[in-house]
Coordinates of N, CA and C in Angstrom, one line a residue:
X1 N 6.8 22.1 -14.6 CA 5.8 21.1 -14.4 C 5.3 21.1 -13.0
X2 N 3.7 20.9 -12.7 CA 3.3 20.7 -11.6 C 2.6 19.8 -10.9
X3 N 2.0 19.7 -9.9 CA 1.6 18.7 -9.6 C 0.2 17.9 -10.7
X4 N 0.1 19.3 -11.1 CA -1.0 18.9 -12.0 C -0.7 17.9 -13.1
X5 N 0.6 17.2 -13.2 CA 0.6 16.4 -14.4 C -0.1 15.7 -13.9
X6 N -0.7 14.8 -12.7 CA -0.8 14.1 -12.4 C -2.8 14.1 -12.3
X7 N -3.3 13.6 -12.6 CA -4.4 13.2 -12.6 C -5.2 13.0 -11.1
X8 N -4.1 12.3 -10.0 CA -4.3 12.2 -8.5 C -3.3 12.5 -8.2
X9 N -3.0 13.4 -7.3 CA -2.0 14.0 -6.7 C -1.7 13.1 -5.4
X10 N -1.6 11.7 -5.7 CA -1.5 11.1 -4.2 C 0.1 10.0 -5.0
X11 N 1.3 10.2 -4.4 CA 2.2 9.6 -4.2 C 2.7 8.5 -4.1
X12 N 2.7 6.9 -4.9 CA 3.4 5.9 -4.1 C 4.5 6.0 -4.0
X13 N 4.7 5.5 -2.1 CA 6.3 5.3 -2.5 C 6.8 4.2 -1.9
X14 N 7.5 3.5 -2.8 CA 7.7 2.3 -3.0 C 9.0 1.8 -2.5
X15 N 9.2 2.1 -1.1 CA 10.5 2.1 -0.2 C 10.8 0.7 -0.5
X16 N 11.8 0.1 -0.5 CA 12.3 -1.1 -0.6 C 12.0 -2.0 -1.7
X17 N 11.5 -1.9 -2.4 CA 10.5 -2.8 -3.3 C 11.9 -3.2 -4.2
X18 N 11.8 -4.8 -5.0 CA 13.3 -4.6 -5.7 C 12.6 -5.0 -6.7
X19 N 13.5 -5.4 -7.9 CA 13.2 -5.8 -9.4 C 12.1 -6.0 -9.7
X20 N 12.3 -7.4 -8.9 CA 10.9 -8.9 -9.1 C 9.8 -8.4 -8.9
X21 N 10.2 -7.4 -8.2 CA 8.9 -7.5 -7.3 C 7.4 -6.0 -7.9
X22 N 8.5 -5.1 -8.6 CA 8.0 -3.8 -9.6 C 6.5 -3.8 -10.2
X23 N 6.9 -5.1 -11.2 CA 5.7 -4.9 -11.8 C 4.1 -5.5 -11.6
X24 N 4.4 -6.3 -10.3 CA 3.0 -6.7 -9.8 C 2.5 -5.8 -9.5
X25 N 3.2 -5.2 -7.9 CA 2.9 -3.7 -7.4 C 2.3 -2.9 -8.2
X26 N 3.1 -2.3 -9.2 CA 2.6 -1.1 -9.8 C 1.4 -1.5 -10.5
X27 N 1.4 -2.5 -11.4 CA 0.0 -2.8 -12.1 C -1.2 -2.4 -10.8
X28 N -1.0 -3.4 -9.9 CA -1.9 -2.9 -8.7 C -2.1 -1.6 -8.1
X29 N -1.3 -1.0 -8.0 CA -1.4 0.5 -8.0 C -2.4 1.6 -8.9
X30 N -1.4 1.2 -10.1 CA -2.2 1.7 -11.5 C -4.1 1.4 -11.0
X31 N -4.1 0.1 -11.6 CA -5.3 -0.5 -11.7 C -6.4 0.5 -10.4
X32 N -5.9 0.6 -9.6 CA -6.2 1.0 -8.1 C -6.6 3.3 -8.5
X33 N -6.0 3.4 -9.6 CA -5.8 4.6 -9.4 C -5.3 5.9 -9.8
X34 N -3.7 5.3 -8.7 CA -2.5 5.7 -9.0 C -2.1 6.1 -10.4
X35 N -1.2 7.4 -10.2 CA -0.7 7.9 -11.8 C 0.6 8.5 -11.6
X36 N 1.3 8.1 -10.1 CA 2.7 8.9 -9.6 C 3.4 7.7 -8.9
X37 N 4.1 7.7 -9.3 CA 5.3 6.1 -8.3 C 6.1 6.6 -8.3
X38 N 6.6 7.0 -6.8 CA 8.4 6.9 -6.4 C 9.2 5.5 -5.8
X39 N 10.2 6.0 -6.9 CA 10.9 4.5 -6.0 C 11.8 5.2 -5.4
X40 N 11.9 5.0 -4.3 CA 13.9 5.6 -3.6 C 14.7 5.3 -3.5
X41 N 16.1 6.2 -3.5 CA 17.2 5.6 -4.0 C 18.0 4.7 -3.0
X42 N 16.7 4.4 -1.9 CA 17.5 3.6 -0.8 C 17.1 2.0 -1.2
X43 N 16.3 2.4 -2.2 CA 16.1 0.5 -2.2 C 16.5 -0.3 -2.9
X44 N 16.6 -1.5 -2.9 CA 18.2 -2.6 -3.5 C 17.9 -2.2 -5.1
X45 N 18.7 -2.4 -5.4 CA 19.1 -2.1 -6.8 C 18.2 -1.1 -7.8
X46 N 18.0 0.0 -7.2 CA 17.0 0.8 -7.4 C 16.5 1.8 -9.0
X47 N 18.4 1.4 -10.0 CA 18.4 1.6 -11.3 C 17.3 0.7 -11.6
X48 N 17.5 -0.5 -11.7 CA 17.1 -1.5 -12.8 C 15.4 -1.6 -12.2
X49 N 14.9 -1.3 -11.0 CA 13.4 -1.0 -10.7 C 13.0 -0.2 -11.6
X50 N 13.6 0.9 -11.6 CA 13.3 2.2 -12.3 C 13.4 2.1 -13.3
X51 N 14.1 1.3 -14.1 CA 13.8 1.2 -15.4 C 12.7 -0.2 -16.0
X52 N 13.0 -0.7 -15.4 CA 11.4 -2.0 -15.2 C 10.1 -0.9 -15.0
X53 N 10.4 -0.6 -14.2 CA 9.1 0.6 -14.0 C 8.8 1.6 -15.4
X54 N 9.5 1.7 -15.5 CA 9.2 3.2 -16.8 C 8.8 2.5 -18.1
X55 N 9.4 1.7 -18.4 CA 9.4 0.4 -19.3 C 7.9 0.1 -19.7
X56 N 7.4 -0.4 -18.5 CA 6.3 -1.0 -18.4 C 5.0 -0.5 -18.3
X57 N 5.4 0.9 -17.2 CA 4.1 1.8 -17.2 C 4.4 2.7 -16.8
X58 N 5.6 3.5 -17.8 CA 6.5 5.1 -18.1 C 4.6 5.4 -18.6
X59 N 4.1 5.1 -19.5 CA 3.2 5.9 -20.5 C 2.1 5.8 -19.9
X60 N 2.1 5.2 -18.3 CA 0.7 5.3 -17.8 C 0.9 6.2 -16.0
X61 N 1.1 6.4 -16.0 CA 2.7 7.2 -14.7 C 3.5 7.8 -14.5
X62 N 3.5 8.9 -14.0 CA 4.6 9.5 -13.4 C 5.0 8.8 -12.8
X63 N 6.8 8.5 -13.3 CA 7.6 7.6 -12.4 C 8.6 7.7 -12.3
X64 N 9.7 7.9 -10.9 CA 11.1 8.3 -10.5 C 11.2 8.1 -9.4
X65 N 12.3 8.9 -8.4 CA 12.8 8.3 -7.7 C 12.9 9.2 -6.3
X66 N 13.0 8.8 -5.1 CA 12.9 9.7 -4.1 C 14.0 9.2 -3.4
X67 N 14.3 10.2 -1.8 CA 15.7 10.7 -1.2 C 16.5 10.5 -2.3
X68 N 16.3 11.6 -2.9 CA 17.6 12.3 -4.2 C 17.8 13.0 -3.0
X69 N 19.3 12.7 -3.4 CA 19.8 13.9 -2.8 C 21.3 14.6 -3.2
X70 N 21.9 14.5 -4.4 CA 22.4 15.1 -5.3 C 22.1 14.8 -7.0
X71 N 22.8 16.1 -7.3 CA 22.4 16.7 -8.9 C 22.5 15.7 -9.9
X72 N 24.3 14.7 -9.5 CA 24.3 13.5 -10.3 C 23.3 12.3 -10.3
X73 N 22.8 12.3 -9.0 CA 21.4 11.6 -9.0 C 20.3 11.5 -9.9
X74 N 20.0 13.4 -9.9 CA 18.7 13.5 -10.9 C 19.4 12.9 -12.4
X75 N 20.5 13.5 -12.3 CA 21.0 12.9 -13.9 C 20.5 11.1 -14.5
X76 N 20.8 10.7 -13.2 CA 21.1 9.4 -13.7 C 19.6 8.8 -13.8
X77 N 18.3 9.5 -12.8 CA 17.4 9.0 -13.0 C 16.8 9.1 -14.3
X78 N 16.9 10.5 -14.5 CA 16.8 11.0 -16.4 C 17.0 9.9 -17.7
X79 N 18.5 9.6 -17.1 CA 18.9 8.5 -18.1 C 17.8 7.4 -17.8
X80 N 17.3 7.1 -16.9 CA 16.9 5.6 -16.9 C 15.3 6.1 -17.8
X81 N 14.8 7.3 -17.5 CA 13.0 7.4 -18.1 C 12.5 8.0 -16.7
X82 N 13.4 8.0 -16.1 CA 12.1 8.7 -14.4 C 11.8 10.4 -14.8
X83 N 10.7 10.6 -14.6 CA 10.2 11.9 -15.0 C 9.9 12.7 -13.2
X84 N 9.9 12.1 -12.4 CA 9.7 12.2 -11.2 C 11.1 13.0 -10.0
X85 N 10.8 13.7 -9.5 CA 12.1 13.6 -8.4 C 11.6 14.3 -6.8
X86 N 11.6 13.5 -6.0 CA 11.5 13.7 -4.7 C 12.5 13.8 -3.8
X87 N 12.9 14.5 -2.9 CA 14.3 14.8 -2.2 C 13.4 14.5 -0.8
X88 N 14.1 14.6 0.3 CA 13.9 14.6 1.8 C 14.4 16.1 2.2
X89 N 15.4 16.6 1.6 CA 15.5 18.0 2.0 C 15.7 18.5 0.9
X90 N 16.0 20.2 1.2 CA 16.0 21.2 0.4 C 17.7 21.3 -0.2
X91 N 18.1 20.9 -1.5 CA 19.6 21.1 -2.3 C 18.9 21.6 -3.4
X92 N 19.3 22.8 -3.3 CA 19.3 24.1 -4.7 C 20.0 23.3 -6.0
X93 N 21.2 22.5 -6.1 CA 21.3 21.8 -7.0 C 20.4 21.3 -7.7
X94 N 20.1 20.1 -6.9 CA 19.2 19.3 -7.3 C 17.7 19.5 -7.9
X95 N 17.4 20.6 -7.3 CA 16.3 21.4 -7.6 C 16.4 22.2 -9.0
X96 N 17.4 22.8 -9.3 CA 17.8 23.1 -10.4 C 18.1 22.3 -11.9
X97 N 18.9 21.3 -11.4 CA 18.9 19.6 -12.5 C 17.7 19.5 -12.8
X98 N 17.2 19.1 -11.5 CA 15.6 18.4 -12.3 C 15.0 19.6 -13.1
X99 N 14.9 20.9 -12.9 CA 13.8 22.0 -13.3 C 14.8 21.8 -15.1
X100 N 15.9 21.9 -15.2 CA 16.8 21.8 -16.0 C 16.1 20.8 -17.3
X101 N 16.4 19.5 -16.7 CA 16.0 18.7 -17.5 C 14.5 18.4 -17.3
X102 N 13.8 19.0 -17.5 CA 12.1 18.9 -17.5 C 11.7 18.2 -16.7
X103 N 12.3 17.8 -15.5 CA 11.4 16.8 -14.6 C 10.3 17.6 -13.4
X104 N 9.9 16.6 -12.6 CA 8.5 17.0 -11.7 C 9.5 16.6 -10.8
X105 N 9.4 17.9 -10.0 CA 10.7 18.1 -8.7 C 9.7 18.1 -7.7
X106 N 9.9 17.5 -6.5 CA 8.7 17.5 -5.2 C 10.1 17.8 -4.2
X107 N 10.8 18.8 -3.7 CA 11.6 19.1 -2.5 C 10.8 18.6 -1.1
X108 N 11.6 18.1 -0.3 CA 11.5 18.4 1.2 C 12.0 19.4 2.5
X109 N 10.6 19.6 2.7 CA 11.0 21.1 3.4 C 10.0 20.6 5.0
X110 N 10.9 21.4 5.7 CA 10.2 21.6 7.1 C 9.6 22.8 7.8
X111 N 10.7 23.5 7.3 CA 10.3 25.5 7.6 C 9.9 26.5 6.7
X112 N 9.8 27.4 6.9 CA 9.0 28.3 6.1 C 10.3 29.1 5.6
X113 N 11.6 29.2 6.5 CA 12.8 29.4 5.5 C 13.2 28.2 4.3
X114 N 13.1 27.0 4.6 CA 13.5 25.9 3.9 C 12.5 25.6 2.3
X115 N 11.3 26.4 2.7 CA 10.0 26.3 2.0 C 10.4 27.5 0.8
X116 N 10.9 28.9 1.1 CA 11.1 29.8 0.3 C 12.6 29.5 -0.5
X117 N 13.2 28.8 0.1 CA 14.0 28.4 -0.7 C 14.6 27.4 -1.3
X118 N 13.4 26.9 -1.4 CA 12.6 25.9 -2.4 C 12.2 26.6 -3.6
X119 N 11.5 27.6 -3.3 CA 10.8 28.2 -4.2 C 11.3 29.1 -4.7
X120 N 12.2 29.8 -4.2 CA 13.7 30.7 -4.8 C 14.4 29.9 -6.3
X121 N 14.3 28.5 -5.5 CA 14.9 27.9 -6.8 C 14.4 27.2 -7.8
X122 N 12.8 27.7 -7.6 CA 12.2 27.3 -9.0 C 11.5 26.7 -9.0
X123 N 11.5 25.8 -7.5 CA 10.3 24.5 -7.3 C 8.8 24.8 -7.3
X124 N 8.1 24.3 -8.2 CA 6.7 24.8 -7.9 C 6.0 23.9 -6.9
X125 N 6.8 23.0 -6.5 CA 6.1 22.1 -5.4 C 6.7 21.5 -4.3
X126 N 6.1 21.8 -3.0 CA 7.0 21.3 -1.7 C 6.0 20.1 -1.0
X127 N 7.4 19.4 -0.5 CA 7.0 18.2 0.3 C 7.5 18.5 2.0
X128 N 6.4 18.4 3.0 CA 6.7 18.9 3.9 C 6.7 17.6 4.7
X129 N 7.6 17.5 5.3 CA 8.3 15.9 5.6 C 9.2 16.4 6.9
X130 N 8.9 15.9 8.0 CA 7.8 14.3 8.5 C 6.2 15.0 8.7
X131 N 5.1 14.7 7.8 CA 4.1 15.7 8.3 C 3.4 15.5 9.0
X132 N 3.3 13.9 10.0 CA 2.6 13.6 11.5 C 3.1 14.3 12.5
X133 N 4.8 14.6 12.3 CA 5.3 15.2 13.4 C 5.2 16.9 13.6
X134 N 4.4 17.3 12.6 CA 4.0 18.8 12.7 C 2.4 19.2 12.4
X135 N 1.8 18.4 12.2 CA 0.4 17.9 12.2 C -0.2 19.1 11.1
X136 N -1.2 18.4 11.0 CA -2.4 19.8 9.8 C -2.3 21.1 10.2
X137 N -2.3 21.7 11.2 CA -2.7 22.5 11.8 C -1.1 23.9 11.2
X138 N 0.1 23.0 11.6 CA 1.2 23.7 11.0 C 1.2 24.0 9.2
X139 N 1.0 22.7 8.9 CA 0.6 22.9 7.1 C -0.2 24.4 6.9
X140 N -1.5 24.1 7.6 CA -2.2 25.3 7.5 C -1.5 26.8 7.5
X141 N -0.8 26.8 9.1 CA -0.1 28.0 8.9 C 0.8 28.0 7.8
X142 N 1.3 27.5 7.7 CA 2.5 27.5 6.5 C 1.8 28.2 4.7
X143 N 0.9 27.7 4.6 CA -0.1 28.2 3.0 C -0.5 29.2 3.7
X144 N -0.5 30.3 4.8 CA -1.0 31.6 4.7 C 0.1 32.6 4.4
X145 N 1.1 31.8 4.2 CA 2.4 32.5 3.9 C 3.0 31.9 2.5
X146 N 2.7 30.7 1.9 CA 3.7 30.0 0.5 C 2.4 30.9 -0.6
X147 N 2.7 31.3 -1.4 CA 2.0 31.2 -2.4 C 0.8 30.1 -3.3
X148 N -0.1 31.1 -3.4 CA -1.0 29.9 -3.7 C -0.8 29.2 -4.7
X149 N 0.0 28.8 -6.1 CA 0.1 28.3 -7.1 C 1.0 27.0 -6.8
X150 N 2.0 27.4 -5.5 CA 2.6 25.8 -5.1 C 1.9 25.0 -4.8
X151 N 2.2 23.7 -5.4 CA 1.4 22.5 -4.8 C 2.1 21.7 -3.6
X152 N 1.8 21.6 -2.0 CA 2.0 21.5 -1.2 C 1.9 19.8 -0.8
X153 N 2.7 19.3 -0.5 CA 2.0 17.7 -0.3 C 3.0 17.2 1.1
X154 N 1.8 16.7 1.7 CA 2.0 16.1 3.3 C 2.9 14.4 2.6
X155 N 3.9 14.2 3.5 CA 4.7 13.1 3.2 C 5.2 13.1 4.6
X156 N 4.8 11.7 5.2 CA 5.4 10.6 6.5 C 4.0 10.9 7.7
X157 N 3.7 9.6 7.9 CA 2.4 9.4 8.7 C 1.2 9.9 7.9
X158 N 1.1 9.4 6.3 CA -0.3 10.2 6.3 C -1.1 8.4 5.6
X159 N -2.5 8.4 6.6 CA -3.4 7.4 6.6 C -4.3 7.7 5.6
X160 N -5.0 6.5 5.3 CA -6.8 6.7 4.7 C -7.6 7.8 6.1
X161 N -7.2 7.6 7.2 CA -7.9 8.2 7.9 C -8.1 9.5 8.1
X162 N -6.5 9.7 8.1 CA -5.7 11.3 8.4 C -5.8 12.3 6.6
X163 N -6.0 11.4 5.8 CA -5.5 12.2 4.3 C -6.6 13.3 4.2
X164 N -8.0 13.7 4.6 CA -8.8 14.9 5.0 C -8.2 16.1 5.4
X165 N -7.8 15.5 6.8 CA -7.0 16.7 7.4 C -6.4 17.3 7.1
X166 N -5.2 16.8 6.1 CA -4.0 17.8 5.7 C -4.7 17.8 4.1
X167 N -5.5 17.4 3.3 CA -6.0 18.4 2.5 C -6.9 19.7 3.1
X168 N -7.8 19.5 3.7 CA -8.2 20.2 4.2 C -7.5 21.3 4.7
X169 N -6.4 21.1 5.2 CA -5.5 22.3 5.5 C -4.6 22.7 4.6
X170 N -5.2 22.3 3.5 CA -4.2 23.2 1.9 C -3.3 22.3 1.2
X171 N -3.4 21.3 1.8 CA -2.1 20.6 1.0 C -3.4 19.9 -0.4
X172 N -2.5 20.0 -2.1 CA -2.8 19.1 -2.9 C -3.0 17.7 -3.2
X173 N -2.1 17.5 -2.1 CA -1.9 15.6 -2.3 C -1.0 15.4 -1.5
X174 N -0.8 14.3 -1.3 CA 0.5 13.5 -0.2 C 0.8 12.2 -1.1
X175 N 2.2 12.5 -0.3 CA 3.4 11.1 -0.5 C 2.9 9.7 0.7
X176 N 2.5 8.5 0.3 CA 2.4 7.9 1.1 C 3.7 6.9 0.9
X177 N 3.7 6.1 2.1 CA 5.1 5.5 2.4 C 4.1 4.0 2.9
X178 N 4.8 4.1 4.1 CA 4.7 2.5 5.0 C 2.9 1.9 4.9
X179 N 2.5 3.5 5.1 CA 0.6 3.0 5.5 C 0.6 2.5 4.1
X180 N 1.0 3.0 3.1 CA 0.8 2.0 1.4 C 0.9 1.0 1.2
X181 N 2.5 0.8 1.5 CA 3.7 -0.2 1.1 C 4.4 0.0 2.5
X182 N 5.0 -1.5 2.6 CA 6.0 -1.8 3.6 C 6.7 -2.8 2.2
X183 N 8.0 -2.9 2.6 CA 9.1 -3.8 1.9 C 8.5 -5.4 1.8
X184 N 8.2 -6.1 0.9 CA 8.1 -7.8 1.6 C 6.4 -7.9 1.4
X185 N 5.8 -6.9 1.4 CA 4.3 -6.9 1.7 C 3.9 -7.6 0.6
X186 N 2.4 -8.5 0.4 CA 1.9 -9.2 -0.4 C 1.1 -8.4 -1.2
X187 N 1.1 -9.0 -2.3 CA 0.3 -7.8 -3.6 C -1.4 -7.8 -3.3
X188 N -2.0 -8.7 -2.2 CA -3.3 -8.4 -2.0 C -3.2 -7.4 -1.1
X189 N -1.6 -7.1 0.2 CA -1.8 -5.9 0.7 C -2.0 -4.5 0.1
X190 N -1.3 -4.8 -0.9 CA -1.0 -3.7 -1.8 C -2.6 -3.1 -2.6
X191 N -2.7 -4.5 -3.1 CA -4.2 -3.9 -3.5 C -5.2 -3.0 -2.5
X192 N -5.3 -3.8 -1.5 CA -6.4 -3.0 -0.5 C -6.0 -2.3 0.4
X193 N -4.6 -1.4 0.5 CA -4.0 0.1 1.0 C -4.4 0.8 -0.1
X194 N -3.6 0.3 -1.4 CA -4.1 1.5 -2.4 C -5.3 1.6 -2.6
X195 N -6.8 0.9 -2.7 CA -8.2 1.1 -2.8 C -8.7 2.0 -1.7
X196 N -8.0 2.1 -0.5 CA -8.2 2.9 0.7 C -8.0 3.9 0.4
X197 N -6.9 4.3 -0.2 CA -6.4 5.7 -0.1 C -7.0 6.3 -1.4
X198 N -7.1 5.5 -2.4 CA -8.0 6.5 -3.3 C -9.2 6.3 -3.0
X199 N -10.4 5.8 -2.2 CA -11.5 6.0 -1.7 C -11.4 7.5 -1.2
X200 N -10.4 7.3 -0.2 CA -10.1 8.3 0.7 C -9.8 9.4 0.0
X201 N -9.1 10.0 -0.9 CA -9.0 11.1 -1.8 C -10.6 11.6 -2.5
X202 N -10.9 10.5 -2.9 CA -12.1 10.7 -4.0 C -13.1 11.5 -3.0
X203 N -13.3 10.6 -1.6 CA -14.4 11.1 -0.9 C -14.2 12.6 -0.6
X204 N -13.0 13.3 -0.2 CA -12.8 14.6 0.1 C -13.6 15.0 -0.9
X205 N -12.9 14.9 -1.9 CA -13.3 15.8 -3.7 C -14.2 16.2 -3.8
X206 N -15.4 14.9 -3.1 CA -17.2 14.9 -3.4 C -17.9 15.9 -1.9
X207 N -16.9 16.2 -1.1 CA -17.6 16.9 0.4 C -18.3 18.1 -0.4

């Protein structure tokens, strides 16, 4: 599976967000767009989100879980309904599980060694993370060497402002984080970050 399940290749990720707090967000999300939600496994009680999530809008969404970072991880997301898996780095395990069990694997890679062996192991799609701190211009180089059929997505520092540039330089879509969502944030924030960022997608589309 590729990025193409996804209708918008643009990422929430839903760092910290807990139970209560799931289904406002995401409806707002959705409503907004959105067809991909990560939750990560750093945030409070991150099973029972994930299964509130899938529950509610598994059949409108790609939805799972990010910084996986082992095999029994992917397992357990499986069990809950997450069809999703985002890592922060490159584990051939884990890359394997998910491909295993049918899921949409998004690796984190920084190098162009770390990127092929990604793709050694089957990933058809890399997340190149932190990608403010290597800017568009490295992404670029990096697609004159990945194959064109991976779908590439910019994840950490990417704005309504900045999201141009790193498509523009080959990437499919990006993971947004904090510019989205912050932990605590109010669901009218939420509404009008996500209306930003799919503005901001849609307008590329129409250049």
């Amino acid at each position: 599976m590729t990025w193409q399940t996804t209708k918008i290749p643009l990422i929430a990720i839903l760092r910290g967000i807990t139970p209560d707090e799931v289904e406002q967000h995401i409806s707002l999300l959705i409503e907004a767009g959105f067809d991909a939600i990560e939750i990560p496994l750093n945030s409070p009680n991150w099973q029972e989100s994930i299964r509130i999530a899938v529950e509610r809008y598994g059949h409108l969404a790609l939805i799972g879980a990010g910084t996986v970072l082992k095999a029994e991880q992917v397992e357990e997301v499986a069990r809950l309904g997450g069809r999703l898996i985002v890592t922060p780095n490159i584990n051939e395990s884990v890359i394997k599980k998910a491909l295993q069990l049918g899921l949409v694997i998004c690796p984190g890679c920084a190098t162009a060694t770390e990127a092929f062996t990604a793709i050694d192991a089957g990933s058809p799609n890399l997340k190149v993370f932190p990608s403010s701190a290597f800017g568009p211009d490295y992404i670029k180089a990096l697609t004159a060497v990945i194959p064109k059929h991976i779908g590439i997505f910019a994840v950490g520092g990417i704005t309504p402002e900045n999201l141009h540039d790193y498509l523009r330089a080959g990437c499919v879509g990006a993971g947004l984080g904090s510019d989205l969502y912050k932990a605590g944030q109010s669901p009218d924030a939420t509404r009008q970050k996500a209306a930003a960022f799919i503005q901001a997608y849609q307008s590329f589309n129409k250049l």
